Amino acid sequence: TALSGTVTIVAGSTTATIDVSGIVNDVIVEAEETVIVTLTSISGDPQITFDTDSSATTITIADDDAGTVSIAANDATAGEAGSNSGQFTVTQTRASSVDTVITYSVSGTATAGTDYAALTGTGTIVAGSETATIDVSGIVNDLIVEADETVIVTLDSISSSDPQVTLNSDSS
């Protein structure tokens, strides 16, 4: 709700209250927000002035939402033959007001660049979204008889996001 822009200190009083109401309790993970009220002029009694050093004050609206990021293989059975690539989904439990950039490491028995196209090592869940995918593509059908190979993606850190977004402790 917008503030009215005026406040009246009634005769005989020394204070008046400006209510900051209508704060929306959404489920978006976001940084703290502020409301700054600045007194700019006084009308009425010409003997009353305001202290220009304290003519502004700030109210901080703390966000009570938090998000956790995790990863899961949603196509864990990729194959050399055909077009069945592997895929991981990185999920954030709540949408954020800014992009969440996650760094990850890749391990397993398959070799990047030989068995599949190398992965970038970062993924981004865009602001307002809750998921991002990491595709294991370029799988090479090398015609070599070999055991199944694995690609393991482990979430290492969040390099950019709202501070209330954290990694799930079991994120591989």
PDB file of C-alpha atoms in Angstrom:
ATOM      1  CA  THR A   1       0.000   0.000   0.000  1.00  0.00           C
ATOM      2  CA  ALA A   2       1.382   3.393  -0.933  1.00  0.00           C
ATOM      3  CA  LEU A   3       2.015   5.895   1.830  1.00  0.00           C
ATOM      4  CA  SER A   4      -0.154   9.014   1.694  1.00  0.00           C
ATOM      5  CA  GLY A   5       2.669  11.506   1.509  1.00  0.00           C
ATOM      6  CA  THR A   6       1.508  13.557   4.483  1.00  0.00           C
ATOM      7  CA  VAL A   7       1.375  13.114   8.223  1.00  0.00           C
ATOM      8  CA  THR A   8      -0.251  15.401  10.766  1.00  0.00           C
ATOM      9  CA  ILE A   9       0.987  15.989  14.287  1.00  0.00           C
ATOM     10  CA  VAL A  10      -2.189  17.096  16.006  1.00  0.00           C
ATOM     11  CA  ALA A  11      -2.197  20.106  18.298  1.00  0.00           C
ATOM     12  CA  GLY A  12      -0.952  19.197  21.780  1.00  0.00           C
ATOM     13  CA  SER A  13       1.045  16.179  20.515  1.00  0.00           C
ATOM     14  CA  THR A  14       4.731  15.779  19.755  1.00  0.00           C
ATOM     15  CA  THR A  15       4.589  12.734  17.469  1.00  0.00           C
ATOM     16  CA  ALA A  16       2.587  11.127  14.707  1.00  0.00           C
ATOM     17  CA  THR A  17       2.777   7.619  13.278  1.00  0.00           C
ATOM     18  CA  ILE A  18       3.250   6.643   9.661  1.00  0.00           C
ATOM     19  CA  ASP A  19       2.062   3.062   9.240  1.00  0.00           C
ATOM     20  CA  VAL A  20       3.789   0.860   6.702  1.00  0.00           C
ATOM     21  CA  SER A  21       1.019  -1.628   6.098  1.00  0.00           C
ATOM     22  CA  GLY A  22       0.079  -4.000   3.345  1.00  0.00           C
ATOM     23  CA  ILE A  23       3.397  -5.858   3.389  1.00  0.00           C
ATOM     24  CA  VAL A  24       2.889  -8.923   1.211  1.00  0.00           C
ATOM     25  CA  ASN A  25       4.050 -12.228   2.658  1.00  0.00           C
ATOM     26  CA  ASP A  26       4.937 -13.938  -0.606  1.00  0.00           C
ATOM     27  CA  VAL A  27       6.848 -17.186  -1.057  1.00  0.00           C
ATOM     28  CA  ILE A  28       9.631 -15.685  -3.172  1.00  0.00           C
ATOM     29  CA  VAL A  29      13.132 -15.842  -1.733  1.00  0.00           C
ATOM     30  CA  GLU A  30      14.403 -12.286  -1.903  1.00  0.00           C
ATOM     31  CA  ALA A  31      16.786  -9.906  -0.220  1.00  0.00           C
ATOM     32  CA  GLU A  32      15.658  -7.539   2.489  1.00  0.00           C
ATOM     33  CA  GLU A  33      13.688  -4.599   1.161  1.00  0.00           C
ATOM     34  CA  THR A  34      13.514  -1.092   2.555  1.00  0.00           C
ATOM     35  CA  VAL A  35      11.028   1.725   2.878  1.00  0.00           C
ATOM     36  CA  ILE A  36      12.609   5.152   3.300  1.00  0.00           C
ATOM     37  CA  VAL A  37      10.483   8.013   4.614  1.00  0.00           C
ATOM     38  CA  THR A  38      11.939  11.481   4.157  1.00  0.00           C
ATOM     39  CA  LEU A  39      10.400  14.633   5.626  1.00  0.00           C
ATOM     40  CA  THR A  40      10.613  17.350   2.991  1.00  0.00           C
ATOM     41  CA  SER A  41       8.579  20.261   4.319  1.00  0.00           C
ATOM     42  CA  ILE A  42       6.432  21.480   7.177  1.00  0.00           C
ATOM     43  CA  SER A  43       3.253  23.503   6.982  1.00  0.00           C
ATOM     44  CA  GLY A  44       1.399  25.070   9.841  1.00  0.00           C
ATOM     45  CA  ASP A  45       3.129  26.813  12.742  1.00  0.00           C
ATOM     46  CA  PRO A  46       6.094  28.763  11.299  1.00  0.00           C
ATOM     47  CA  GLN A  47       7.997  28.359  14.590  1.00  0.00           C
ATOM     48  CA  ILE A  48       8.266  24.590  14.086  1.00  0.00           C
ATOM     49  CA  THR A  49      11.168  23.293  11.998  1.00  0.00           C
ATOM     50  CA  PHE A  50      12.633  19.854  11.488  1.00  0.00           C
ATOM     51  CA  ASP A  51      16.127  18.623  12.033  1.00  0.00           C
ATOM     52  CA  THR A  52      17.614  18.141   8.549  1.00  0.00           C
ATOM     53  CA  ASP A  53      20.112  15.627   9.975  1.00  0.00           C
ATOM     54  CA  SER A  54      17.221  13.350  10.988  1.00  0.00           C
ATOM     55  CA  SER A  55      14.689  14.054   8.284  1.00  0.00           C
ATOM     56  CA  ALA A  56      14.830  10.509   6.853  1.00  0.00           C
ATOM     57  CA  THR A  57      14.418   7.083   8.379  1.00  0.00           C
ATOM     58  CA  THR A  58      14.449   3.560   6.984  1.00  0.00           C
ATOM     59  CA  ILE A  59      12.323   0.537   7.751  1.00  0.00           C
ATOM     60  CA  THR A  60      13.788  -2.808   6.678  1.00  0.00           C
ATOM     61  CA  ILE A  61      11.387  -5.528   5.600  1.00  0.00           C
ATOM     62  CA  ALA A  62      13.059  -8.866   6.320  1.00  0.00           C
ATOM     63  CA  ASP A  63      12.259 -11.796   4.051  1.00  0.00           C
ATOM     64  CA  ASP A  64      11.181 -14.928   5.908  1.00  0.00           C
ATOM     65  CA  ASP A  65      11.489 -17.262   2.919  1.00  0.00           C
ATOM     66  CA  ALA A  66      14.373 -19.622   2.245  1.00  0.00           C
ATOM     67  CA  GLY A  67      15.224 -22.049  -0.499  1.00  0.00           C
ATOM     68  CA  THR A  68      17.290 -25.203  -0.777  1.00  0.00           C
ATOM     69  CA  VAL A  69      18.956 -26.408  -3.977  1.00  0.00           C
ATOM     70  CA  SER A  70      19.305 -30.112  -4.806  1.00  0.00           C
ATOM     71  CA  ILE A  71      19.990 -32.276  -7.842  1.00  0.00           C
ATOM     72  CA  ALA A  72      18.490 -35.462  -9.237  1.00  0.00           C
ATOM     73  CA  ALA A  73      19.058 -37.553 -12.345  1.00  0.00           C
ATOM     74  CA  ASN A  74      15.775 -37.525 -14.219  1.00  0.00           C
ATOM     75  CA  ASP A  75      17.153 -39.692 -17.039  1.00  0.00           C
ATOM     76  CA  ALA A  76      19.702 -41.951 -15.386  1.00  0.00           C
ATOM     77  CA  THR A  77      19.897 -44.482 -18.235  1.00  0.00           C
ATOM     78  CA  ALA A  78      21.546 -42.704 -21.150  1.00  0.00           C
ATOM     79  CA  GLY A  79      22.905 -44.855 -23.949  1.00  0.00           C
ATOM     80  CA  GLU A  80      25.537 -44.794 -26.654  1.00  0.00           C
ATOM     81  CA  ALA A  81      23.112 -45.866 -29.326  1.00  0.00           C
ATOM     82  CA  GLY A  82      20.184 -43.671 -30.239  1.00  0.00           C
ATOM     83  CA  SER A  83      19.208 -40.296 -28.893  1.00  0.00           C
ATOM     84  CA  ASN A  84      18.836 -41.122 -25.190  1.00  0.00           C
ATOM     85  CA  SER A  85      21.007 -38.516 -23.485  1.00  0.00           C
ATOM     86  CA  GLY A  86      21.311 -38.258 -19.741  1.00  0.00           C
ATOM     87  CA  GLN A  87      19.834 -35.340 -17.847  1.00  0.00           C
ATOM     88  CA  PHE A  88      20.022 -33.904 -14.346  1.00  0.00           C
ATOM     89  CA  THR A  89      17.528 -31.466 -12.862  1.00  0.00           C
ATOM     90  CA  VAL A  90      18.673 -28.897 -10.332  1.00  0.00           C
ATOM     91  CA  THR A  91      15.729 -27.879  -8.157  1.00  0.00           C
ATOM     92  CA  GLN A  92      15.271 -24.950  -5.788  1.00  0.00           C
ATOM     93  CA  THR A  93      12.487 -25.403  -3.242  1.00  0.00           C
ATOM     94  CA  ARG A  94      11.251 -21.820  -3.752  1.00  0.00           C
ATOM     95  CA  ALA A  95      11.627 -19.332  -6.564  1.00  0.00           C
ATOM     96  CA  SER A  96      14.094 -16.495  -5.989  1.00  0.00           C
ATOM     97  CA  SER A  97      13.966 -12.846  -7.021  1.00  0.00           C
ATOM     98  CA  VAL A  98      17.432 -13.130  -8.620  1.00  0.00           C
ATOM     99  CA  ASP A  99      19.221 -15.805 -10.632  1.00  0.00           C
ATOM    100  CA  THR A 100      20.759 -18.633  -8.599  1.00  0.00           C
ATOM    101  CA  VAL A 101      24.094 -19.671 -10.119  1.00  0.00           C
ATOM    102  CA  ILE A 102      25.383 -23.060  -8.985  1.00  0.00           C
ATOM    103  CA  THR A 103      28.851 -24.483  -9.568  1.00  0.00           C
ATOM    104  CA  TYR A 104      29.211 -28.239  -9.841  1.00  0.00           C
ATOM    105  CA  SER A 105      31.889 -30.842 -10.351  1.00  0.00           C
ATOM    106  CA  VAL A 106      31.712 -33.872 -12.601  1.00  0.00           C
ATOM    107  CA  SER A 107      33.094 -37.307 -11.807  1.00  0.00           C
ATOM    108  CA  GLY A 108      32.302 -40.912 -12.690  1.00  0.00           C
ATOM    109  CA  THR A 109      33.763 -43.570 -14.910  1.00  0.00           C
ATOM    110  CA  ALA A 110      32.849 -41.914 -18.246  1.00  0.00           C
ATOM    111  CA  THR A 111      35.421 -39.464 -19.622  1.00  0.00           C
ATOM    112  CA  ALA A 112      34.348 -35.943 -20.611  1.00  0.00           C
ATOM    113  CA  GLY A 113      35.314 -35.174 -24.201  1.00  0.00           C
ATOM    114  CA  THR A 114      35.812 -38.867 -25.014  1.00  0.00           C
ATOM    115  CA  ASP A 115      32.536 -40.475 -23.949  1.00  0.00           C
ATOM    116  CA  TYR A 116      30.308 -37.364 -23.871  1.00  0.00           C
ATOM    117  CA  ALA A 117      30.494 -33.611 -24.425  1.00  0.00           C
ATOM    118  CA  ALA A 118      32.168 -31.886 -21.476  1.00  0.00           C
ATOM    119  CA  LEU A 119      29.803 -30.120 -19.081  1.00  0.00           C
ATOM    120  CA  THR A 120      30.271 -26.425 -18.226  1.00  0.00           C
ATOM    121  CA  GLY A 121      30.537 -26.717 -14.429  1.00  0.00           C
ATOM    122  CA  THR A 122      27.835 -24.110 -13.797  1.00  0.00           C
ATOM    123  CA  GLY A 123      24.068 -24.040 -13.940  1.00  0.00           C
ATOM    124  CA  THR A 124      21.606 -21.190 -13.534  1.00  0.00           C
ATOM    125  CA  ILE A 125      18.122 -21.260 -12.095  1.00  0.00           C
ATOM    126  CA  VAL A 126      16.708 -18.030 -13.498  1.00  0.00           C
ATOM    127  CA  ALA A 127      14.843 -15.608 -11.256  1.00  0.00           C
ATOM    128  CA  GLY A 128      11.240 -16.694 -10.753  1.00  0.00           C
ATOM    129  CA  SER A 129      11.954 -20.305 -11.701  1.00  0.00           C
ATOM    130  CA  GLU A 130      12.572 -23.360  -9.543  1.00  0.00           C
ATOM    131  CA  THR A 131      14.514 -25.636 -11.892  1.00  0.00           C
ATOM    132  CA  ALA A 132      17.377 -25.844 -14.360  1.00  0.00           C
ATOM    133  CA  THR A 133      18.602 -28.833 -16.331  1.00  0.00           C
ATOM    134  CA  ILE A 134      22.059 -30.164 -17.056  1.00  0.00           C
ATOM    135  CA  ASP A 135      22.091 -32.271 -20.200  1.00  0.00           C
ATOM    136  CA  VAL A 136      24.653 -35.000 -20.757  1.00  0.00           C
ATOM    137  CA  SER A 137      24.813 -34.827 -24.530  1.00  0.00           C
ATOM    138  CA  GLY A 138      27.183 -35.744 -27.314  1.00  0.00           C
ATOM    139  CA  ILE A 139      27.392 -39.313 -26.062  1.00  0.00           C
ATOM    140  CA  VAL A 140      29.855 -41.117 -28.320  1.00  0.00           C
ATOM    141  CA  ASN A 141      28.937 -44.512 -29.731  1.00  0.00           C
ATOM    142  CA  ASP A 142      32.514 -45.778 -29.788  1.00  0.00           C
ATOM    143  CA  LEU A 143      31.672 -49.415 -30.672  1.00  0.00           C
ATOM    144  CA  ILE A 144      33.949 -50.598 -27.848  1.00  0.00           C
ATOM    145  CA  VAL A 145      32.623 -53.447 -25.725  1.00  0.00           C
ATOM    146  CA  GLU A 146      32.822 -52.017 -22.233  1.00  0.00           C
ATOM    147  CA  ALA A 147      30.993 -51.895 -18.918  1.00  0.00           C
ATOM    148  CA  ASP A 148      28.395 -49.231 -18.249  1.00  0.00           C
ATOM    149  CA  GLU A 149      29.978 -45.859 -17.474  1.00  0.00           C
ATOM    150  CA  THR A 150      28.716 -43.196 -15.125  1.00  0.00           C
ATOM    151  CA  VAL A 151      28.536 -39.414 -15.038  1.00  0.00           C
ATOM    152  CA  ILE A 152      28.149 -38.034 -11.518  1.00  0.00           C
ATOM    153  CA  VAL A 153      27.323 -34.358 -10.992  1.00  0.00           C
ATOM    154  CA  THR A 154      27.902 -32.932  -7.506  1.00  0.00           C
ATOM    155  CA  LEU A 155      26.697 -29.466  -6.584  1.00  0.00           C
ATOM    156  CA  ASP A 156      29.664 -27.647  -5.039  1.00  0.00           C
ATOM    157  CA  SER A 157      28.511 -24.141  -4.214  1.00  0.00           C
ATOM    158  CA  ILE A 158      26.167 -21.304  -4.976  1.00  0.00           C
ATOM    159  CA  SER A 159      28.229 -18.554  -6.568  1.00  0.00           C
ATOM    160  CA  SER A 160      25.421 -16.013  -6.881  1.00  0.00           C
ATOM    161  CA  SER A 161      21.948 -15.853  -5.374  1.00  0.00           C
ATOM    162  CA  ASP A 162      19.869 -14.531  -2.528  1.00  0.00           C
ATOM    163  CA  PRO A 163      21.639 -15.277   0.751  1.00  0.00           C
ATOM    164  CA  GLN A 164      18.699 -17.374   1.978  1.00  0.00           C
ATOM    165  CA  VAL A 165      19.290 -19.995  -0.742  1.00  0.00           C
ATOM    166  CA  THR A 166      21.506 -22.895   0.329  1.00  0.00           C
ATOM    167  CA  LEU A 167      22.639 -26.256  -1.009  1.00  0.00           C
ATOM    168  CA  ASN A 168      21.051 -29.442   0.184  1.00  0.00           C
ATOM    169  CA  SER A 169      23.689 -31.327   2.179  1.00  0.00           C
ATOM    170  CA  ASP A 170      23.240 -34.395  -0.055  1.00  0.00           C
ATOM    171  CA  SER A 171      23.620 -32.743  -3.450  1.00  0.00           C
ATOM    172  CA  SER A 172      25.000 -35.314  -5.865  1.00  0.00           C
TER     173      SER A 172
END
